[in-house]
Tab-separated table of C-alpha atoms and ligand atoms in Angstrom:
chain	number	residue	atom	x	y	z
A	28	MET	CA	-258.459	-100.067	-36.179
A	29	THR	CA	-256.025	-100.248	-39.082
A	30	LYS	CA	-257.980	-99.851	-42.320
A	31	ARG	CA	-257.107	-101.876	-45.411
A	32	ALA	CA	-257.374	-101.430	-49.160
A	33	PHE	CA	-256.241	-103.699	-51.952
A	34	VAL	CA	-255.487	-103.958	-55.603
A	35	PHE	CA	-256.682	-107.130	-57.307
A	36	SER	CA	-254.702	-107.938	-60.435
A	37	SER	CA	-253.306	-111.002	-62.171
A	38	SER	CA	-249.905	-110.585	-60.605
A	39	ALA	CA	-249.169	-108.733	-57.369
A	40	ALA	CA	-245.640	-107.909	-58.466
A	41	HIS	CA	-246.338	-105.432	-61.242
A	42	SER	CA	-248.714	-102.925	-59.721
A	43	LEU	CA	-247.571	-99.415	-58.898
A	44	SER	CA	-250.700	-98.745	-56.846
A	45	PRO	CA	-249.230	-99.944	-53.503
A	46	ALA	CA	-246.437	-97.372	-53.740
A	47	MET	CA	-248.844	-94.611	-54.734
A	48	GLN	CA	-251.691	-95.343	-52.301
A	49	GLY	CA	-249.300	-96.227	-49.474
A	50	ALA	CA	-247.643	-92.830	-49.899
A	51	ALA	CA	-251.057	-91.159	-49.830
A	52	PHE	CA	-252.053	-92.873	-46.571
A	53	ALA	CA	-248.693	-91.938	-45.059
A	54	ALA	CA	-248.900	-88.312	-46.222
A	55	LEU	CA	-252.190	-87.855	-44.375
A	56	GLY	CA	-251.088	-89.899	-41.357
A	57	LEU	CA	-253.911	-92.424	-41.819
A	58	ASP	CA	-253.706	-95.749	-40.032
A	59	ALA	CA	-254.196	-97.792	-43.195
A	60	ARG	CA	-252.434	-100.374	-45.332
A	61	TYR	CA	-252.629	-101.038	-49.063
A	62	GLU	CA	-251.811	-104.473	-50.439
A	63	ALA	CA	-251.427	-105.965	-53.904
A	64	VAL	CA	-253.162	-109.302	-54.389
A	65	GLY	CA	-252.509	-111.472	-57.446
A	66	LEU	CA	-255.601	-113.497	-58.335
A	67	GLU	CA	-256.975	-115.787	-60.982
A	68	GLU	CA	-260.555	-115.167	-62.072
A	69	ARG	CA	-261.884	-118.184	-60.181
A	70	GLU	CA	-260.479	-116.721	-56.941
A	71	LEU	CA	-262.253	-113.401	-57.453
A	72	PRO	CA	-265.611	-114.179	-55.715
A	73	GLU	CA	-263.947	-115.068	-52.421
A	74	ALA	CA	-261.586	-112.102	-52.553
A	75	VAL	CA	-264.457	-109.722	-53.325
A	76	ALA	CA	-266.539	-111.150	-50.449
A	77	GLY	CA	-263.647	-110.294	-48.125
A	78	LEU	CA	-264.032	-106.618	-49.039
A	79	ARG	CA	-267.257	-106.431	-46.987
A	80	ALA	CA	-265.305	-106.553	-43.707
A	81	ASN	CA	-265.660	-103.376	-41.653
A	82	ASP	CA	-261.926	-102.614	-41.622
A	83	VAL	CA	-261.796	-102.541	-45.437
A	84	TYR	CA	-262.059	-99.325	-47.470
A	85	GLY	CA	-262.318	-101.175	-50.779
A	86	ALA	CA	-260.096	-102.161	-53.678
A	87	ASN	CA	-258.693	-101.173	-57.016
A	88	ILE	CA	-259.310	-103.675	-59.780
A	89	THR	CA	-256.916	-103.973	-62.696
A	90	ILE	CA	-256.495	-106.070	-65.802
A	91	PRO	CA	-257.821	-108.708	-66.267
A	92	HIS	CA	-260.561	-108.485	-63.611
A	93	LYS	CA	-262.256	-105.152	-64.388
A	94	VAL	CA	-265.256	-106.722	-66.119
A	95	ALA	CA	-265.460	-110.058	-64.282
A	96	VAL	CA	-265.803	-108.261	-60.955
A	97	MET	CA	-268.998	-106.448	-61.974
A	98	PRO	CA	-271.614	-109.164	-61.234
A	99	LEU	CA	-270.039	-109.768	-57.807
A	100	LEU	CA	-270.898	-106.259	-56.561
A	101	ASP	CA	-274.113	-104.833	-55.067
A	102	GLU	CA	-274.301	-101.583	-57.032
A	103	LEU	CA	-272.632	-99.995	-60.051
A	104	THR	CA	-272.247	-96.237	-60.418
A	105	PRO	CA	-273.264	-94.550	-63.692
A	106	GLN	CA	-269.541	-94.083	-64.419
A	107	ALA	CA	-268.874	-97.831	-64.128
A	108	GLN	CA	-271.878	-98.558	-66.322
A	109	ALA	CA	-270.788	-96.053	-68.966
A	110	VAL	CA	-267.225	-97.415	-69.141
A	111	GLY	CA	-268.459	-100.999	-68.879
A	112	ALA	CA	-265.776	-101.832	-66.326
A	113	VAL	CA	-264.974	-101.355	-62.635
A	114	ASN	CA	-261.571	-100.140	-61.478
A	115	THR	CA	-262.583	-99.142	-57.938
A	116	VAL	CA	-264.704	-100.954	-55.357
A	117	ILE	CA	-265.961	-98.998	-52.354
A	118	ASN	CA	-267.131	-100.760	-49.188
A	119	ARG	CA	-270.006	-98.754	-47.678
A	120	GLY	CA	-270.906	-100.601	-44.495
A	121	GLY	CA	-270.816	-104.009	-46.139
A	122	THR	CA	-272.406	-102.896	-49.412
A	123	LEU	CA	-269.963	-103.066	-52.324
A	124	ILE	CA	-270.198	-100.292	-54.903
A	125	GLY	CA	-268.446	-100.662	-58.256
A	126	HIS	CA	-267.122	-97.447	-59.732
A	127	ASN	CA	-264.776	-96.371	-62.498
A	128	THR	CA	-262.266	-93.524	-62.178
A	129	ASP	CA	-260.348	-94.061	-65.429
A	130	ALA	CA	-262.393	-91.633	-67.525
A	131	SER	CA	-262.412	-88.903	-64.870
A	132	GLY	CA	-258.700	-89.497	-64.191
A	133	PHE	CA	-257.895	-89.007	-67.865
A	134	ALA	CA	-260.118	-85.914	-68.066
A	135	ARG	CA	-258.445	-84.305	-65.054
A	136	ALA	CA	-254.949	-85.073	-66.381
A	137	LEU	CA	-255.799	-83.508	-69.732
A	138	LEU	CA	-257.367	-80.383	-68.290
A	139	GLU	CA	-255.191	-79.730	-65.231
A	140	ASP	CA	-251.772	-81.075	-66.188
A	141	ALA	CA	-251.762	-80.584	-69.942
A	142	GLY	CA	-253.942	-77.455	-69.638
A	143	TYR	CA	-255.917	-78.614	-72.650
A	144	ASP	CA	-259.630	-77.954	-73.206
A	145	ALA	CA	-260.904	-80.513	-75.742
A	146	GLU	CA	-264.217	-78.708	-76.412
A	147	SER	CA	-264.968	-78.749	-80.186
A	148	ARG	CA	-261.388	-79.809	-80.972
A	149	ASP	CA	-260.571	-82.419	-83.612
A	150	THR	CA	-259.161	-85.416	-81.783
A	151	VAL	CA	-257.818	-88.787	-82.944
A	152	MET	CA	-257.765	-91.721	-80.557
A	153	LEU	CA	-255.602	-94.715	-81.436
A	154	GLY	CA	-256.866	-98.035	-80.081
A	155	ALA	CA	-260.188	-99.619	-79.180
A	156	GLY	CA	-259.443	-101.779	-76.125
A	157	GLY	CA	-260.475	-101.446	-72.507
A	158	SER	CA	-258.580	-98.219	-71.840
A	159	ALA	CA	-259.864	-96.678	-75.065
A	160	ARG	CA	-263.442	-96.917	-73.885
A	161	ALA	CA	-262.724	-94.834	-70.771
A	162	VAL	CA	-260.539	-92.332	-72.653
A	163	GLY	CA	-263.045	-92.002	-75.502
A	164	LEU	CA	-265.855	-91.381	-73.043
A	165	ALA	CA	-263.812	-88.684	-71.280
A	166	LEU	CA	-262.975	-86.968	-74.578
A	167	LEU	CA	-266.613	-86.942	-75.702
A	168	ARG	CA	-267.783	-85.628	-72.327
A	169	ALA	CA	-265.194	-82.853	-72.701
A	170	GLY	CA	-266.835	-81.967	-76.022
A	171	ALA	CA	-264.157	-83.242	-78.417
A	172	THR	CA	-264.901	-84.181	-82.009
A	173	LEU	CA	-263.494	-87.690	-81.912
A	174	GLY	CA	-262.193	-90.061	-84.576
A	175	ILE	CA	-261.238	-93.586	-83.547
A	176	TYR	CA	-258.617	-95.659	-85.350
A	177	ASN	CA	-257.691	-99.242	-84.501
A	178	ARG	CA	-255.601	-101.996	-86.121
A	179	THR	CA	-258.617	-104.308	-85.944
A	180	LEU	CA	-261.345	-102.345	-87.695
A	181	GLU	CA	-264.301	-104.228	-86.199
A	182	LYS	CA	-263.253	-103.327	-82.669
A	183	ALA	CA	-263.133	-99.648	-83.619
A	184	GLU	CA	-266.591	-99.980	-85.186
A	185	ASP	CA	-267.936	-101.540	-81.988
A	186	LEU	CA	-266.420	-98.794	-79.850
A	187	VAL	CA	-267.822	-96.035	-82.075
A	188	ALA	CA	-271.262	-97.634	-81.748
A	189	ALA	CA	-270.915	-97.860	-77.961
A	190	LEU	CA	-269.813	-94.235	-77.610
A	191	GLU	CA	-272.160	-92.633	-80.141
A	192	ARG	CA	-274.686	-91.516	-77.566
A	193	TYR	CA	-272.057	-89.542	-75.646
A	194	GLY	CA	-271.081	-87.168	-78.427
A	195	ASN	CA	-269.582	-86.615	-81.836
A	196	VAL	CA	-267.601	-89.759	-82.690
A	197	GLY	CA	-266.701	-91.464	-85.955
A	198	LEU	CA	-264.583	-94.240	-87.382
A	199	ILE	CA	-261.212	-93.595	-89.047
A	200	ARG	CA	-260.373	-96.143	-91.750
A	201	PRO	CA	-256.713	-97.021	-92.478
A	202	PRO	CA	-256.355	-94.920	-95.664
A	203	ASP	CA	-257.681	-91.856	-93.807
A	204	LEU	CA	-255.489	-92.045	-90.708
A	205	ASP	CA	-252.647	-89.761	-91.797
A	206	ARG	CA	-255.009	-87.033	-92.989
A	207	ALA	CA	-257.119	-87.229	-89.832
A	208	VAL	CA	-254.034	-86.944	-87.617
A	209	LEU	CA	-252.569	-84.010	-89.537
A	210	ARG	CA	-255.860	-82.132	-89.215
A	211	ALA	CA	-256.362	-82.958	-85.518
A	212	SER	CA	-255.286	-80.817	-82.552
A	213	LEU	CA	-254.829	-83.804	-80.263
A	214	VAL	CA	-253.831	-87.447	-80.668
A	215	VAL	CA	-254.242	-89.879	-77.777
A	216	ASN	CA	-252.539	-93.263	-77.943
A	217	THR	CA	-254.313	-96.003	-75.994
A	218	THR	CA	-252.690	-98.921	-77.828
A	219	SER	CA	-249.839	-100.914	-76.340
A	220	VAL	CA	-247.493	-99.821	-79.127
A	221	GLY	CA	-244.520	-98.123	-77.458
A	222	HIS	CA	-244.852	-99.970	-74.146
A	223	GLU	CA	-241.563	-101.220	-72.741
A	224	THR	CA	-242.563	-104.843	-73.316
A	225	TYR	CA	-242.278	-104.140	-77.043
A	226	ALA	CA	-238.880	-105.245	-78.292
A	227	ALA	CA	-238.619	-102.665	-81.053
A	228	ALA	CA	-238.979	-98.941	-80.423
A	229	ALA	CA	-242.263	-98.451	-82.204
A	230	SER	CA	-244.654	-95.584	-82.787
A	231	PRO	CA	-248.286	-96.161	-83.780
A	232	LEU	CA	-247.994	-93.283	-86.299
A	233	ARG	CA	-245.945	-92.984	-89.464
A	234	ALA	CA	-242.897	-90.723	-89.274
A	235	GLY	CA	-243.815	-87.058	-89.771
A	236	VAL	CA	-247.518	-87.627	-89.177
A	237	LEU	CA	-248.451	-85.688	-86.042
A	238	PRO	CA	-251.312	-83.483	-84.865
A	239	ARG	CA	-251.080	-79.700	-84.451
A	240	GLU	CA	-250.877	-79.224	-80.678
A	241	LEU	CA	-250.707	-82.085	-78.222
A	242	VAL	CA	-249.893	-85.805	-78.115
A	243	VAL	CA	-250.987	-87.854	-75.101
A	244	ASP	CA	-249.784	-91.414	-74.589
A	245	ILE	CA	-251.433	-93.263	-71.717
A	246	ILE	CA	-248.304	-95.441	-71.420
A	247	TYR	CA	-245.978	-94.446	-68.543
A	248	ARG	CA	-243.403	-97.230	-68.925
A	249	PRO	CA	-241.216	-95.924	-70.503
A	250	PRO	CA	-242.025	-92.317	-69.503
A	251	GLU	CA	-241.251	-91.177	-73.053
A	252	THR	CA	-242.486	-93.523	-75.760
A	253	PRO	CA	-241.179	-93.234	-79.344
A	254	LEU	CA	-244.442	-91.427	-80.178
A	255	LEU	CA	-243.927	-88.829	-77.434
A	256	ARG	CA	-240.278	-88.421	-78.390
A	257	ALA	CA	-241.245	-87.696	-81.994
A	258	ALA	CA	-243.918	-85.249	-80.863
A	259	ALA	CA	-241.544	-83.385	-78.542
A	260	ALA	CA	-238.902	-83.227	-81.281
A	261	ALA	CA	-241.511	-81.635	-83.553
A	262	GLY	CA	-242.190	-78.966	-80.915
A	263	LEU	CA	-245.549	-80.298	-79.766
A	264	GLU	CA	-246.844	-80.498	-76.220
A	265	THR	CA	-246.769	-84.025	-74.779
A	266	GLN	CA	-248.194	-85.913	-71.816
A	267	ASN	CA	-247.599	-89.501	-70.710
A	268	GLY	CA	-249.856	-91.761	-68.645
A	269	LEU	CA	-248.531	-90.843	-65.216
A	270	ALA	CA	-251.057	-88.092	-64.487
A	271	MET	CA	-253.993	-90.311	-65.502
A	272	LEU	CA	-252.661	-93.010	-63.194
A	273	VAL	CA	-252.366	-90.581	-60.286
A	274	TYR	CA	-255.782	-88.993	-60.764
A	275	GLN	CA	-257.663	-92.279	-61.156
A	276	GLY	CA	-256.022	-93.339	-57.889
A	277	ALA	CA	-256.671	-89.993	-56.223
A	278	GLU	CA	-260.403	-90.261	-56.835
A	279	ALA	CA	-260.443	-93.796	-55.415
A	280	PHE	CA	-258.532	-92.560	-52.363
A	281	THR	CA	-261.091	-89.811	-51.745
A	282	LEU	CA	-264.033	-92.165	-52.137
A	283	TRP	CA	-262.513	-94.544	-49.579
A	284	THR	CA	-261.260	-92.061	-46.997
A	285	GLY	CA	-263.474	-89.009	-47.506
A	286	GLN	CA	-260.330	-86.863	-47.690
A	287	ASP	CA	-258.667	-84.875	-50.457
A	288	ALA	CA	-255.921	-86.984	-52.003
A	289	PRO	CA	-252.327	-85.744	-51.553
A	290	VAL	CA	-251.556	-85.829	-55.262
A	291	ALA	CA	-248.048	-84.391	-54.954
A	292	ALA	CA	-247.065	-87.258	-52.656
A	293	MET	CA	-248.680	-89.709	-55.080
A	294	PHE	CA	-246.763	-88.307	-58.069
A	295	GLY	CA	-243.542	-88.449	-56.062
A	296	ALA	CA	-244.031	-92.058	-55.000
A	297	LEU	CA	-244.824	-93.151	-58.541
A	298	ARG	CA	-241.810	-91.400	-60.038
A	299	ALA	CA	-239.586	-93.040	-57.428
A	300	ALA	CA	-241.113	-96.461	-58.072
A	301	LEU	CA	-240.640	-96.111	-61.815
A	302	GLU	CA	-236.937	-95.259	-61.529
B	192	ATR	P1	-256.007	-101.984	-72.682
B	192	ATR	O1	-256.897	-102.508	-71.609
B	192	ATR	O2	-254.670	-101.511	-72.190
B	192	ATR	O3	-256.685	-100.987	-73.540
B	192	ATR	P2	-256.464	-104.003	-74.673
B	192	ATR	O4	-257.909	-103.959	-74.346
B	192	ATR	O5	-255.807	-105.325	-74.839
B	192	ATR	O6	-255.609	-103.242	-73.567
B	192	ATR	O7	-256.235	-103.106	-75.988
B	192	ATR	C1	-254.997	-103.017	-76.606
B	192	ATR	C2	-255.083	-102.055	-77.783
B	192	ATR	O8	-253.785	-101.941	-78.372
B	192	ATR	C3	-256.018	-102.510	-78.893
B	192	ATR	O9	-256.579	-101.381	-79.503
B	192	ATR	C4	-255.049	-103.226	-79.837
B	192	ATR	O10	-255.458	-103.282	-81.185
B	192	ATR	P3	-256.321	-104.562	-81.724
B	192	ATR	O11	-257.718	-104.299	-81.320
B	192	ATR	O12	-256.116	-104.525	-83.186
B	192	ATR	O13	-255.738	-105.775	-81.076
B	192	ATR	C5	-253.873	-102.311	-79.744
B	192	ATR	N1	-252.617	-102.959	-80.144
B	192	ATR	C6	-251.908	-103.863	-79.441
B	192	ATR	N2	-250.817	-104.242	-80.126
B	192	ATR	C7	-250.831	-103.549	-81.301
B	192	ATR	C8	-249.966	-103.471	-82.439
B	192	ATR	N3	-248.853	-104.199	-82.523
B	192	ATR	N4	-250.292	-102.625	-83.440
B	192	ATR	C9	-251.413	-101.869	-83.360
B	192	ATR	N5	-252.271	-101.907	-82.319
B	192	ATR	C10	-251.981	-102.726	-81.304
């Protein structure tokens, strides 16, 4: 029986997951297919019901369906509850389990690929959207001392309140941003500033304002954002969003198939798809 997995997003065309997960199935010789499905929110209940079929591993869920999918599932893992969103659905014999691999994917990328241990390190996170919640959670679980800055102050305040019980987190107000960044070891950008859909080459930080060791941008299109370019030029370590993307997918792959994910094949497929 050919197994199936899906990604549910707003538009089937944009997702890189089919290339990455398809390469993973192929690398292990699994008889399985991975398909992108573009859906509107009102189509979600029927699509989710289809995941209960016995030839289905499950699905990845991307923007904008990560929250709307939650009430349609049978169980939520503690990770999905902590992030407040589901990016992976697992079909266990007709029972649908909602999980989230974004925080663990970010944590693995930081530790394994950047070789960075965030324990007790001053960290600034830029942004307070959906991705920021997963990244902030991962940083606090890794023991970072975290400051959150966002263009819209109230959203940063809400995120600080939501994350407070996971560790040492505080709000950074606009006049304090430069000082907080200069003192920090690590800055993580979770805003969309620097994404290729931005017309102007923009960095979320003022020129010359950088942390002491590492800059991570969870954007991978382009592979080097203006922020990462500035950081590299200043001699800092840098990491883009590719590793987070691979590791969140690798964990989903393992939950579906029960096998170790072939991450080298997944990195290769993504790099090829991005070129
Ligand atoms: P995602 O799911 O990718 O995190 P999101 O939830 O829409 O996307 O969050 C986007 C983030 O980028 C937010 O922190 C947003 O800031 P606001 O809360 O002020 O909207 C930030 N962002 C987007 N465009 C921005 C810009 N031009 N300048 C600064 N921040 C921006």
